[in-house]
């Protein structure tokens, strides 16, 4: 899975002017139980590139993963999560999960990303074979091949209505595809370096794209026009993007070990009379994770109103939880032995999924300790 391993040279940039960085580890909240690793895990044959929980409206807790081994896998963890996972802290040998389904295709080439449709019936994958695919999750069958990129397809997302899929590629373009037909309906010449991340806002009217060129761009879905460009000082390569649940903010992870939260619909004033280029950087998160070589995912953890966090993997094998508002480190999770690039947080449950690379090919799950052994509480 060559693209995921691409190394980029970066320099240090200044803090966001709109908020001082707070990266110190805070004292644990006595009213909140810490996250612990659950006593079960999934496995791939090679590096785990992405993890993604099924949408909130699905009836079961499902997690999709993709890997350099050329497969995407669906894990049904509903019983163990909702039934309570007993004796986690004492367990020395985690139970190895069997996937609910395995999606094989892409000619054996590595899969870089996986995304769910809004109904949870379908999944999309992005691969080194220069294509995307749409899958029937229940039947484990490929329905449509998205063919047209000229280089590795690195990222994919459905729009909120699941009528379109956006893909980003190392050919420096973003393409929009009709989900029903698989036709490419738009090609956006988006960046001057590989596209590493795409995401739709909550109503699907905008697409965000990020790239190794250090730019985040916001596009009008209907016209393909760029109406906003965001970048940090010295343009560190962009590794990941995710719109906040309310659609106002955009979280951007960059290869300078920082995560920035942009108010992308806020127009910064210009000093030369030109049109405003970007949104206001509201917050910066740093000090608890390392990201200088690999593109890793970040997530919003907002299921518990008393513990709203930004969660990210790290190249030192850890997972860092930052307080969303205060920006301090809430907790650091240890359990992987290699860099953690694949990460997601569930929309309605305090549940985190993570995946390792190299020799650590495990898919792991994390919950607050008081939810783990509920039968004993």
mmCIF file of C-alpha atoms in Angstrom:
data_model
loop_
_atom_site.group_PDB
_atom_site.id
_atom_site.type_symbol
_atom_site.label_atom_id
_atom_site.label_comp_id
_atom_site.label_asym_id
_atom_site.label_seq_id
_atom_site.Cartn_x
_atom_site.Cartn_y
_atom_site.Cartn_z
ATOM 1 C CA UNK A 1 0.000 0.000 0.000
ATOM 2 C CA UNK A 2 2.573 2.484 -1.252
ATOM 3 C CA UNK A 3 0.710 5.802 -0.886
ATOM 4 C CA UNK A 4 0.146 5.373 2.843
ATOM 5 C CA UNK A 5 3.870 5.062 3.412
ATOM 6 C CA UNK A 6 4.833 8.197 1.498
ATOM 7 C CA UNK A 7 7.102 10.431 3.548
ATOM 8 C CA UNK A 8 6.903 14.204 3.333
ATOM 9 C CA UNK A 9 9.406 16.772 4.540
ATOM 10 C CA UNK A 10 7.817 19.428 6.704
ATOM 11 C CA UNK A 11 8.756 22.410 8.819
ATOM 12 C CA UNK A 12 7.367 23.785 12.062
ATOM 13 C CA UNK A 13 4.737 26.509 11.866
ATOM 14 C CA UNK A 14 3.376 29.057 14.318
ATOM 15 C CA UNK A 15 0.442 28.475 16.606
ATOM 16 C CA UNK A 16 -3.032 29.409 15.425
ATOM 17 C CA UNK A 17 -3.453 33.046 16.252
ATOM 18 C CA UNK A 18 -7.039 32.451 17.374
ATOM 19 C CA UNK A 19 -6.192 30.110 20.250
ATOM 20 C CA UNK A 20 -3.122 29.204 22.278
ATOM 21 C CA UNK A 21 -2.058 25.589 22.223
ATOM 22 C CA UNK A 22 -2.703 23.545 25.356
ATOM 23 C CA UNK A 23 -1.024 20.153 25.137
ATOM 24 C CA UNK A 24 -0.462 19.188 28.757
ATOM 25 C CA UNK A 25 -1.941 16.027 30.236
ATOM 26 C CA UNK A 26 -4.729 17.049 32.595
ATOM 27 C CA UNK A 27 -5.677 15.327 35.849
ATOM 28 C CA UNK A 28 -8.310 12.618 35.283
ATOM 29 C CA UNK A 29 -11.914 13.663 35.856
ATOM 30 C CA UNK A 30 -13.059 11.588 38.871
ATOM 31 C CA UNK A 31 -16.569 11.449 37.442
ATOM 32 C CA UNK A 32 -15.445 9.915 34.145
ATOM 33 C CA UNK A 33 -14.076 6.403 33.837
ATOM 34 C CA UNK A 34 -10.999 6.032 31.593
ATOM 35 C CA UNK A 35 -11.092 4.212 28.268
ATOM 36 C CA UNK A 36 -9.739 0.652 28.273
ATOM 37 C CA UNK A 37 -9.059 -1.863 25.529
ATOM 38 C CA UNK A 38 -11.881 -4.362 24.998
ATOM 39 C CA UNK A 39 -11.074 -8.099 25.222
ATOM 40 C CA UNK A 40 -11.629 -8.842 21.540
ATOM 41 C CA UNK A 41 -9.982 -7.765 18.311
ATOM 42 C CA UNK A 42 -10.009 -8.300 14.587
ATOM 43 C CA UNK A 43 -7.059 -8.985 12.334
ATOM 44 C CA UNK A 44 -5.871 -8.309 8.802
ATOM 45 C CA UNK A 45 -2.974 -9.987 7.005
ATOM 46 C CA UNK A 46 -1.219 -6.657 6.412
ATOM 47 C CA UNK A 47 -1.386 -3.061 7.667
ATOM 48 C CA UNK A 48 -4.792 -1.657 8.618
ATOM 49 C CA UNK A 49 -5.330 1.510 6.569
ATOM 50 C CA UNK A 50 -8.760 2.703 7.753
ATOM 51 C CA UNK A 51 -11.549 1.917 10.213
ATOM 52 C CA UNK A 52 -15.086 3.289 9.996
ATOM 53 C CA UNK A 53 -18.175 2.739 12.139
ATOM 54 C CA UNK A 54 -21.498 2.218 10.396
ATOM 55 C CA UNK A 55 -23.945 5.148 10.507
ATOM 56 C CA UNK A 56 -25.985 5.841 13.606
ATOM 57 C CA UNK A 57 -29.244 4.657 11.995
ATOM 58 C CA UNK A 58 -28.041 1.073 11.515
ATOM 59 C CA UNK A 59 -29.583 -1.463 13.884
ATOM 60 C CA UNK A 60 -26.291 -3.052 14.965
ATOM 61 C CA UNK A 61 -22.828 -1.806 15.893
ATOM 62 C CA UNK A 62 -20.751 -2.534 12.795
ATOM 63 C CA UNK A 63 -17.232 -1.479 11.908
ATOM 64 C CA UNK A 64 -15.617 -1.581 8.469
ATOM 65 C CA UNK A 65 -11.850 -1.840 8.040
ATOM 66 C CA UNK A 66 -9.566 -1.724 5.008
ATOM 67 C CA UNK A 67 -6.053 -3.008 4.586
ATOM 68 C CA UNK A 68 -2.956 -3.320 2.453
ATOM 69 C CA UNK A 69 -3.883 -7.007 2.172
ATOM 70 C CA UNK A 70 -6.431 -6.075 -0.522
ATOM 71 C CA UNK A 71 -9.541 -6.645 1.574
ATOM 72 C CA UNK A 72 -12.149 -4.680 3.448
ATOM 73 C CA UNK A 73 -13.790 -6.428 6.390
ATOM 74 C CA UNK A 74 -17.026 -5.869 8.264
ATOM 75 C CA UNK A 75 -17.015 -6.601 11.993
ATOM 76 C CA UNK A 76 -20.259 -7.075 13.930
ATOM 77 C CA UNK A 77 -19.468 -6.122 17.526
ATOM 78 C CA UNK A 78 -23.029 -5.408 18.624
ATOM 79 C CA UNK A 79 -23.356 -8.298 21.073
ATOM 80 C CA UNK A 80 -20.091 -7.725 22.870
ATOM 81 C CA UNK A 81 -20.559 -3.953 23.051
ATOM 82 C CA UNK A 82 -24.210 -3.818 24.033
ATOM 83 C CA UNK A 83 -24.063 -6.944 26.158
ATOM 84 C CA UNK A 84 -21.072 -5.777 28.174
ATOM 85 C CA UNK A 85 -17.569 -7.153 27.719
ATOM 86 C CA UNK A 86 -16.711 -8.959 30.939
ATOM 87 C CA UNK A 87 -13.395 -9.249 32.707
ATOM 88 C CA UNK A 88 -11.525 -7.007 30.289
ATOM 89 C CA UNK A 89 -8.958 -5.833 32.748
ATOM 90 C CA UNK A 90 -8.087 -9.389 33.780
ATOM 91 C CA UNK A 91 -8.107 -10.871 30.289
ATOM 92 C CA UNK A 92 -4.673 -11.879 29.010
ATOM 93 C CA UNK A 93 -5.761 -13.390 25.689
ATOM 94 C CA UNK A 94 -8.230 -11.252 23.727
ATOM 95 C CA UNK A 95 -10.818 -13.141 21.705
ATOM 96 C CA UNK A 96 -10.126 -12.974 17.972
ATOM 97 C CA UNK A 97 -13.203 -11.838 16.086
ATOM 98 C CA UNK A 98 -14.350 -13.384 12.840
ATOM 99 C CA UNK A 99 -15.499 -10.856 10.241
ATOM 100 C CA UNK A 100 -19.180 -10.724 9.349
ATOM 101 C CA UNK A 101 -18.118 -10.339 5.714
ATOM 102 C CA UNK A 102 -14.958 -9.898 3.670
ATOM 103 C CA UNK A 103 -14.905 -7.685 0.573
ATOM 104 C CA UNK A 104 -12.302 -8.887 -1.917
ATOM 105 C CA UNK A 105 -11.619 -7.154 -5.218
ATOM 106 C CA UNK A 106 -9.222 -4.549 -6.529
ATOM 107 C CA UNK A 107 -7.034 -7.251 -8.114
ATOM 108 C CA UNK A 108 -5.287 -7.903 -4.833
ATOM 109 C CA UNK A 109 -3.980 -4.350 -4.561
ATOM 110 C CA UNK A 110 -3.999 -2.554 -1.219
ATOM 111 C CA UNK A 111 -7.105 -0.670 -0.103
ATOM 112 C CA UNK A 112 -6.451 2.779 1.353
ATOM 113 C CA UNK A 113 -9.880 3.822 2.619
ATOM 114 C CA UNK A 114 -13.399 2.567 3.310
ATOM 115 C CA UNK A 115 -16.616 4.552 3.779
ATOM 116 C CA UNK A 116 -20.273 3.775 4.552
ATOM 117 C CA UNK A 117 -23.404 4.928 2.782
ATOM 118 C CA UNK A 118 -25.918 6.757 4.989
ATOM 119 C CA UNK A 119 -28.163 3.680 5.210
ATOM 120 C CA UNK A 120 -25.337 1.307 6.060
ATOM 121 C CA UNK A 121 -26.317 -0.979 3.188
ATOM 122 C CA UNK A 122 -23.336 -0.111 1.024
ATOM 123 C CA UNK A 123 -19.636 0.584 1.429
ATOM 124 C CA UNK A 124 -17.115 2.282 -0.834
ATOM 125 C CA UNK A 125 -13.414 1.496 -1.078
ATOM 126 C CA UNK A 126 -10.416 3.342 -2.552
ATOM 127 C CA UNK A 127 -7.476 1.328 -3.822
ATOM 128 C CA UNK A 128 -3.958 1.277 -5.196
ATOM 129 C CA UNK A 129 -5.392 -0.311 -8.350
ATOM 130 C CA UNK A 130 -6.535 3.228 -9.344
ATOM 131 C CA UNK A 131 -10.221 2.471 -8.834
ATOM 132 C CA UNK A 132 -12.949 2.839 -6.281
ATOM 133 C CA UNK A 133 -15.698 0.289 -5.730
ATOM 134 C CA UNK A 134 -19.192 0.214 -4.289
ATOM 135 C CA UNK A 135 -20.146 -2.901 -2.331
ATOM 136 C CA UNK A 136 -23.306 -4.552 -1.096
ATOM 137 C CA UNK A 137 -22.263 -5.124 2.516
ATOM 138 C CA UNK A 138 -24.751 -7.901 3.286
ATOM 139 C CA UNK A 139 -23.945 -9.898 0.151
ATOM 140 C CA UNK A 140 -20.195 -9.087 0.122
ATOM 141 C CA UNK A 141 -20.390 -8.344 -3.585
ATOM 142 C CA UNK A 142 -18.930 -5.519 -5.643
ATOM 143 C CA UNK A 143 -21.705 -3.661 -7.441
ATOM 144 C CA UNK A 144 -19.917 -0.900 -9.333
ATOM 145 C CA UNK A 145 -16.326 -0.122 -10.264
ATOM 146 C CA UNK A 146 -15.352 3.566 -10.269
ATOM 147 C CA UNK A 147 -12.750 3.734 -12.997
ATOM 148 C CA UNK A 148 -11.033 6.862 -14.282
ATOM 149 C CA UNK A 149 -8.233 7.972 -11.954
ATOM 150 C CA UNK A 150 -4.701 7.794 -13.329
ATOM 151 C CA UNK A 151 -2.953 6.976 -10.058
ATOM 152 C CA UNK A 152 -3.633 5.464 -6.619
ATOM 153 C CA UNK A 153 -7.060 6.269 -5.187
ATOM 154 C CA UNK A 154 -6.346 7.267 -1.603
ATOM 155 C CA UNK A 155 -9.627 8.466 -0.097
ATOM 156 C CA UNK A 156 -13.399 8.172 -0.596
ATOM 157 C CA UNK A 157 -16.621 9.475 0.954
ATOM 158 C CA UNK A 158 -20.364 9.266 0.263
ATOM 159 C CA UNK A 159 -22.363 12.481 0.350
ATOM 160 C CA UNK A 160 -25.099 12.615 3.054
ATOM 161 C CA UNK A 161 -27.807 11.427 0.616
ATOM 162 C CA UNK A 162 -25.511 8.674 -0.695
ATOM 163 C CA UNK A 163 -26.224 9.747 -4.255
ATOM 164 C CA UNK A 164 -22.604 10.742 -4.901
ATOM 165 C CA UNK A 165 -19.174 9.455 -3.966
ATOM 166 C CA UNK A 166 -16.106 11.685 -3.874
ATOM 167 C CA UNK A 167 -12.681 10.136 -4.424
ATOM 168 C CA UNK A 168 -9.260 11.718 -4.078
ATOM 169 C CA UNK A 169 -6.202 10.408 -5.866
ATOM 170 C CA UNK A 170 -2.461 10.662 -6.239
ATOM 171 C CA UNK A 171 -3.259 12.009 -9.724
ATOM 172 C CA UNK A 172 -4.039 15.290 -7.853
ATOM 173 C CA UNK A 173 -7.752 15.272 -8.734
ATOM 174 C CA UNK A 174 -11.037 14.833 -6.918
ATOM 175 C CA UNK A 175 -13.740 12.982 -8.824
ATOM 176 C CA UNK A 176 -17.484 12.819 -8.156
ATOM 177 C CA UNK A 177 -19.351 9.655 -9.117
ATOM 178 C CA UNK A 178 -23.034 8.861 -9.570
ATOM 179 C CA UNK A 179 -23.712 6.031 -7.125
ATOM 180 C CA UNK A 180 -26.484 4.510 -9.264
ATOM 181 C CA UNK A 181 -24.533 4.279 -12.514
ATOM 182 C CA UNK A 182 -20.874 4.583 -11.529
ATOM 183 C CA UNK A 183 -20.430 7.413 -14.026
ATOM 184 C CA UNK A 184 -17.950 10.162 -13.244
ATOM 185 C CA UNK A 185 -20.032 13.351 -13.168
ATOM 186 C CA UNK A 186 -17.246 15.785 -12.313
ATOM 187 C CA UNK A 187 -13.456 15.945 -12.205
ATOM 188 C CA UNK A 188 -11.874 18.678 -10.118
ATOM 189 C CA UNK A 189 -8.231 19.507 -10.740
ATOM 190 C CA UNK A 190 -7.848 20.103 -7.056
ATOM 191 C CA UNK A 191 -4.206 20.291 -6.000
ATOM 192 C CA UNK A 192 -0.582 20.325 -7.107
ATOM 193 C CA UNK A 193 0.277 17.188 -5.111
ATOM 194 C CA UNK A 194 -1.528 13.936 -4.200
ATOM 195 C CA UNK A 195 -4.990 14.310 -2.654
ATOM 196 C CA UNK A 196 -4.968 12.656 0.768
ATOM 197 C CA UNK A 197 -8.437 13.451 2.162
ATOM 198 C CA UNK A 198 -11.977 14.379 1.121
ATOM 199 C CA UNK A 199 -15.141 14.985 3.128
ATOM 200 C CA UNK A 200 -18.640 16.357 2.543
ATOM 201 C CA UNK A 201 -20.248 18.855 4.880
ATOM 202 C CA UNK A 202 -23.485 17.878 6.648
ATOM 203 C CA UNK A 203 -25.850 18.961 3.861
ATOM 204 C CA UNK A 204 -23.609 17.828 1.016
ATOM 205 C CA UNK A 205 -23.352 21.235 -0.640
ATOM 206 C CA UNK A 206 -19.591 21.434 -0.102
ATOM 207 C CA UNK A 207 -16.610 19.119 -0.450
ATOM 208 C CA UNK A 208 -13.354 19.609 1.401
ATOM 209 C CA UNK A 209 -10.112 18.269 -0.037
ATOM 210 C CA UNK A 210 -6.632 18.117 1.454
ATOM 211 C CA UNK A 211 -3.281 17.396 -0.121
ATOM 212 C CA UNK A 212 0.454 16.986 0.324
ATOM 213 C CA UNK A 213 0.670 20.515 -1.115
ATOM 214 C CA UNK A 214 -0.414 21.750 2.320
ATOM 215 C CA UNK A 215 -3.707 23.218 1.152
ATOM 216 C CA UNK A 216 -7.256 22.536 2.264
ATOM 217 C CA UNK A 217 -9.806 23.592 -0.320
ATOM 218 C CA UNK A 218 -13.583 23.863 -0.089
ATOM 219 C CA UNK A 219 -15.530 23.209 -3.274
ATOM 220 C CA UNK A 220 -19.110 23.823 -4.307
ATOM 221 C CA UNK A 221 -20.489 20.345 -4.991
ATOM 222 C CA UNK A 222 -22.842 21.529 -7.734
ATOM 223 C CA UNK A 223 -20.424 23.722 -9.708
ATOM 224 C CA UNK A 224 -16.999 22.346 -8.788
ATOM 225 C CA UNK A 225 -15.794 25.856 -7.986
ATOM 226 C CA UNK A 226 -13.339 26.479 -5.154
ATOM 227 C CA UNK A 227 -14.641 29.171 -2.824
ATOM 228 C CA UNK A 228 -12.259 28.777 0.107
ATOM 229 C CA UNK A 229 -8.598 27.858 0.587
ATOM 230 C CA UNK A 230 -7.146 27.166 4.032
ATOM 231 C CA UNK A 231 -3.527 26.554 4.928
ATOM 232 C CA UNK A 232 -1.257 26.628 7.952
ATOM 233 C CA UNK A 233 2.035 28.484 8.200
ATOM 234 C CA UNK A 234 4.717 26.778 6.046
ATOM 235 C CA UNK A 235 2.047 24.544 4.432
ATOM 236 C CA UNK A 236 2.593 21.237 6.278
ATOM 237 C CA UNK A 237 1.139 18.341 4.249
ATOM 238 C CA UNK A 238 -2.505 17.594 5.016
ATOM 239 C CA UNK A 239 -3.102 14.033 6.232
ATOM 240 C CA UNK A 240 -6.818 13.966 7.117
ATOM 241 C CA UNK A 241 -10.031 16.004 7.064
ATOM 242 C CA UNK A 242 -13.329 15.716 8.893
ATOM 243 C CA UNK A 243 -16.256 18.111 9.203
ATOM 244 C CA UNK A 244 -17.633 18.583 12.701
ATOM 245 C CA UNK A 245 -21.099 17.153 13.464
ATOM 246 C CA UNK A 246 -22.656 20.632 13.163
ATOM 247 C CA UNK A 247 -20.961 21.204 9.808
ATOM 248 C CA UNK A 248 -19.410 24.532 10.763
ATOM 249 C CA UNK A 249 -15.876 23.430 11.567
ATOM 250 C CA UNK A 250 -13.372 21.369 9.633
ATOM 251 C CA UNK A 251 -10.733 19.323 11.437
ATOM 252 C CA UNK A 252 -7.438 19.002 9.567
ATOM 253 C CA UNK A 253 -4.586 16.756 10.654
ATOM 254 C CA UNK A 254 -1.197 17.733 9.271
ATOM 255 C CA UNK A 255 2.274 16.194 9.164
ATOM 256 C CA UNK A 256 3.700 18.582 11.735
ATOM 257 C CA UNK A 257 2.078 16.660 14.609
ATOM 258 C CA UNK A 258 -0.774 19.140 14.873
ATOM 259 C CA UNK A 259 -4.530 19.038 14.404
ATOM 260 C CA UNK A 260 -6.281 22.280 13.560
ATOM 261 C CA UNK A 261 -9.955 23.108 13.815
ATOM 262 C CA UNK A 262 -10.994 25.646 11.194
ATOM 263 C CA UNK A 263 -14.140 27.733 11.120
ATOM 264 C CA UNK A 264 -14.259 27.324 7.361
ATOM 265 C CA UNK A 265 -17.252 29.582 6.810
ATOM 266 C CA UNK A 266 -15.642 32.502 8.645
ATOM 267 C CA UNK A 267 -14.095 35.036 6.264
ATOM 268 C CA UNK A 268 -10.754 36.381 7.382
ATOM 269 C CA UNK A 269 -10.192 40.043 6.617
ATOM 270 C CA UNK A 270 -7.488 40.802 4.079
ATOM 271 C CA UNK A 271 -4.999 43.641 4.342
ATOM 272 C CA UNK A 272 -4.471 44.184 0.619
ATOM 273 C CA UNK A 273 -8.107 44.504 -0.439
ATOM 274 C CA UNK A 274 -8.180 41.080 -2.087
ATOM 275 C CA UNK A 275 -10.871 38.472 -1.528
ATOM 276 C CA UNK A 276 -10.537 36.498 1.750
ATOM 277 C CA UNK A 277 -8.795 33.178 1.186
ATOM 278 C CA UNK A 278 -9.512 31.103 4.211
ATOM 279 C CA UNK A 279 -11.374 30.355 7.406
ATOM 280 C CA UNK A 280 -10.361 31.170 10.941
ATOM 281 C CA UNK A 281 -8.239 28.650 12.807
ATOM 282 C CA UNK A 282 -10.187 28.285 16.051
ATOM 283 C CA UNK A 283 -8.140 25.682 17.904
ATOM 284 C CA UNK A 284 -4.913 23.692 17.636
ATOM 285 C CA UNK A 285 -4.277 20.326 19.287
ATOM 286 C CA UNK A 286 -0.727 19.085 19.816
ATOM 287 C CA UNK A 287 1.689 17.598 22.303
ATOM 288 C CA UNK A 288 0.120 14.170 22.705
ATOM 289 C CA UNK A 289 0.601 12.580 19.281
ATOM 290 C CA UNK A 290 3.270 12.246 16.627
ATOM 291 C CA UNK A 291 2.443 12.665 12.932
ATOM 292 C CA UNK A 292 5.343 13.464 10.611
ATOM 293 C CA UNK A 293 5.498 10.558 8.137
ATOM 294 C CA UNK A 294 2.155 8.806 7.679
ATOM 295 C CA UNK A 295 -1.370 9.950 6.912
ATOM 296 C CA UNK A 296 -3.502 9.059 9.928
ATOM 297 C CA UNK A 297 -7.157 9.639 10.740
ATOM 298 C CA UNK A 298 -8.725 11.857 13.406
ATOM 299 C CA UNK A 299 -12.253 11.719 14.833
ATOM 300 C CA UNK A 300 -14.734 13.648 16.944
ATOM 301 C CA UNK A 301 -15.782 11.758 20.088
ATOM 302 C CA UNK A 302 -19.037 13.455 21.146
ATOM 303 C CA UNK A 303 -21.357 10.675 22.357
ATOM 304 C CA UNK A 304 -20.944 11.776 25.982
ATOM 305 C CA UNK A 305 -21.668 15.505 26.472
ATOM 306 C CA UNK A 306 -19.381 15.460 29.517
ATOM 307 C CA UNK A 307 -16.431 14.136 27.504
ATOM 308 C CA UNK A 308 -16.213 15.693 24.056
ATOM 309 C CA UNK A 309 -12.845 14.987 22.501
ATOM 310 C CA UNK A 310 -10.721 15.050 19.391
ATOM 311 C CA UNK A 311 -9.181 11.583 19.019
ATOM 312 C CA UNK A 312 -6.142 10.742 16.925
ATOM 313 C CA UNK A 313 -3.719 7.924 16.325
ATOM 314 C CA UNK A 314 0.019 8.418 16.650
ATOM 315 C CA UNK A 315 3.216 7.137 15.071
ATOM 316 C CA UNK A 316 4.451 6.013 18.497
ATOM 317 C CA UNK A 317 1.644 3.427 18.657
ATOM 318 C CA UNK A 318 -0.565 5.429 21.012
ATOM 319 C CA UNK A 319 -4.015 7.003 20.748
ATOM 320 C CA UNK A 320 -4.488 10.499 22.119
ATOM 321 C CA UNK A 321 -7.712 12.071 23.371
ATOM 322 C CA UNK A 322 -7.727 15.889 23.456
ATOM 323 C CA UNK A 323 -10.466 17.871 25.172
ATOM 324 C CA UNK A 324 -12.440 19.458 22.342
ATOM 325 C CA UNK A 325 -12.770 22.854 24.023
ATOM 326 C CA UNK A 326 -9.779 23.116 26.373
ATOM 327 C CA UNK A 327 -7.333 21.370 23.993
ATOM 328 C CA UNK A 328 -5.532 19.598 26.848
ATOM 329 C CA UNK A 329 -4.712 15.876 26.730
ATOM 330 C CA UNK A 330 -7.484 13.921 28.456
ATOM 331 C CA UNK A 331 -6.030 10.413 28.084
ATOM 332 C CA UNK A 332 -3.398 8.489 26.136
ATOM 333 C CA UNK A 333 -4.317 4.907 25.203
ATOM 334 C CA UNK A 334 -1.581 2.299 24.888
ATOM 335 C CA UNK A 335 -2.028 -1.126 23.324
ATOM 336 C CA UNK A 336 -0.616 -1.053 19.790
ATOM 337 C CA UNK A 337 3.034 -1.795 19.101
ATOM 338 C CA UNK A 338 3.294 0.054 15.785
ATOM 339 C CA UNK A 339 1.992 3.382 14.402
ATOM 340 C CA UNK A 340 -1.775 3.817 14.601
ATOM 341 C CA UNK A 341 -3.094 5.345 11.381
ATOM 342 C CA UNK A 342 -6.617 3.902 11.238
ATOM 343 C CA UNK A 343 -9.011 5.409 13.773
ATOM 344 C CA UNK A 344 -12.687 6.244 14.240
ATOM 345 C CA UNK A 345 -15.111 7.110 17.044
ATOM 346 C CA UNK A 346 -18.727 5.928 17.169
ATOM 347 C CA UNK A 347 -21.426 8.545 16.708
ATOM 348 C CA UNK A 348 -23.689 7.604 19.631
ATOM 349 C CA UNK A 349 -21.601 5.319 21.884
ATOM 350 C CA UNK A 350 -18.352 6.060 23.724
ATOM 351 C CA UNK A 351 -16.496 3.612 21.506
ATOM 352 C CA UNK A 352 -13.213 3.980 19.620
ATOM 353 C CA UNK A 353 -11.775 1.692 16.922
ATOM 354 C CA UNK A 354 -8.115 1.649 15.904
ATOM 355 C CA UNK A 355 -5.814 -0.266 13.573
ATOM 356 C CA UNK A 356 -2.057 -0.792 13.461
ATOM 357 C CA UNK A 357 0.470 -1.195 10.660
ATOM 358 C CA UNK A 358 3.607 -3.237 9.948
ATOM 359 C CA UNK A 359 3.632 -6.226 12.334
ATOM 360 C CA UNK A 360 0.688 -4.883 14.364
ATOM 361 C CA UNK A 361 -2.210 -5.738 12.070
ATOM 362 C CA UNK A 362 -4.859 -5.744 14.809
ATOM 363 C CA UNK A 363 -8.175 -3.924 14.861
ATOM 364 C CA UNK A 364 -8.800 -2.899 18.466
ATOM 365 C CA UNK A 365 -11.763 -1.396 20.297
ATOM 366 C CA UNK A 366 -11.867 0.865 23.352
ATOM 367 C CA UNK A 367 -14.621 1.892 25.795
ATOM 368 C CA UNK A 368 -14.846 3.530 29.240
ATOM 369 C CA UNK A 369 -14.121 0.946 31.925
ATOM 370 C CA UNK A 370 -17.528 1.356 33.594
ATOM 371 C CA UNK A 371 -19.231 0.252 30.364
ATOM 372 C CA UNK A 372 -16.997 -2.767 29.894
ATOM 373 C CA UNK A 373 -18.224 -4.946 32.752
ATOM 374 C CA UNK A 374 -21.705 -3.653 33.232
ATOM 375 C CA UNK A 375 -23.050 -6.894 34.676
ATOM 376 C CA UNK A 376 -20.716 -6.510 37.645
ATOM 377 C CA UNK A 377 -21.617 -2.882 38.409
#
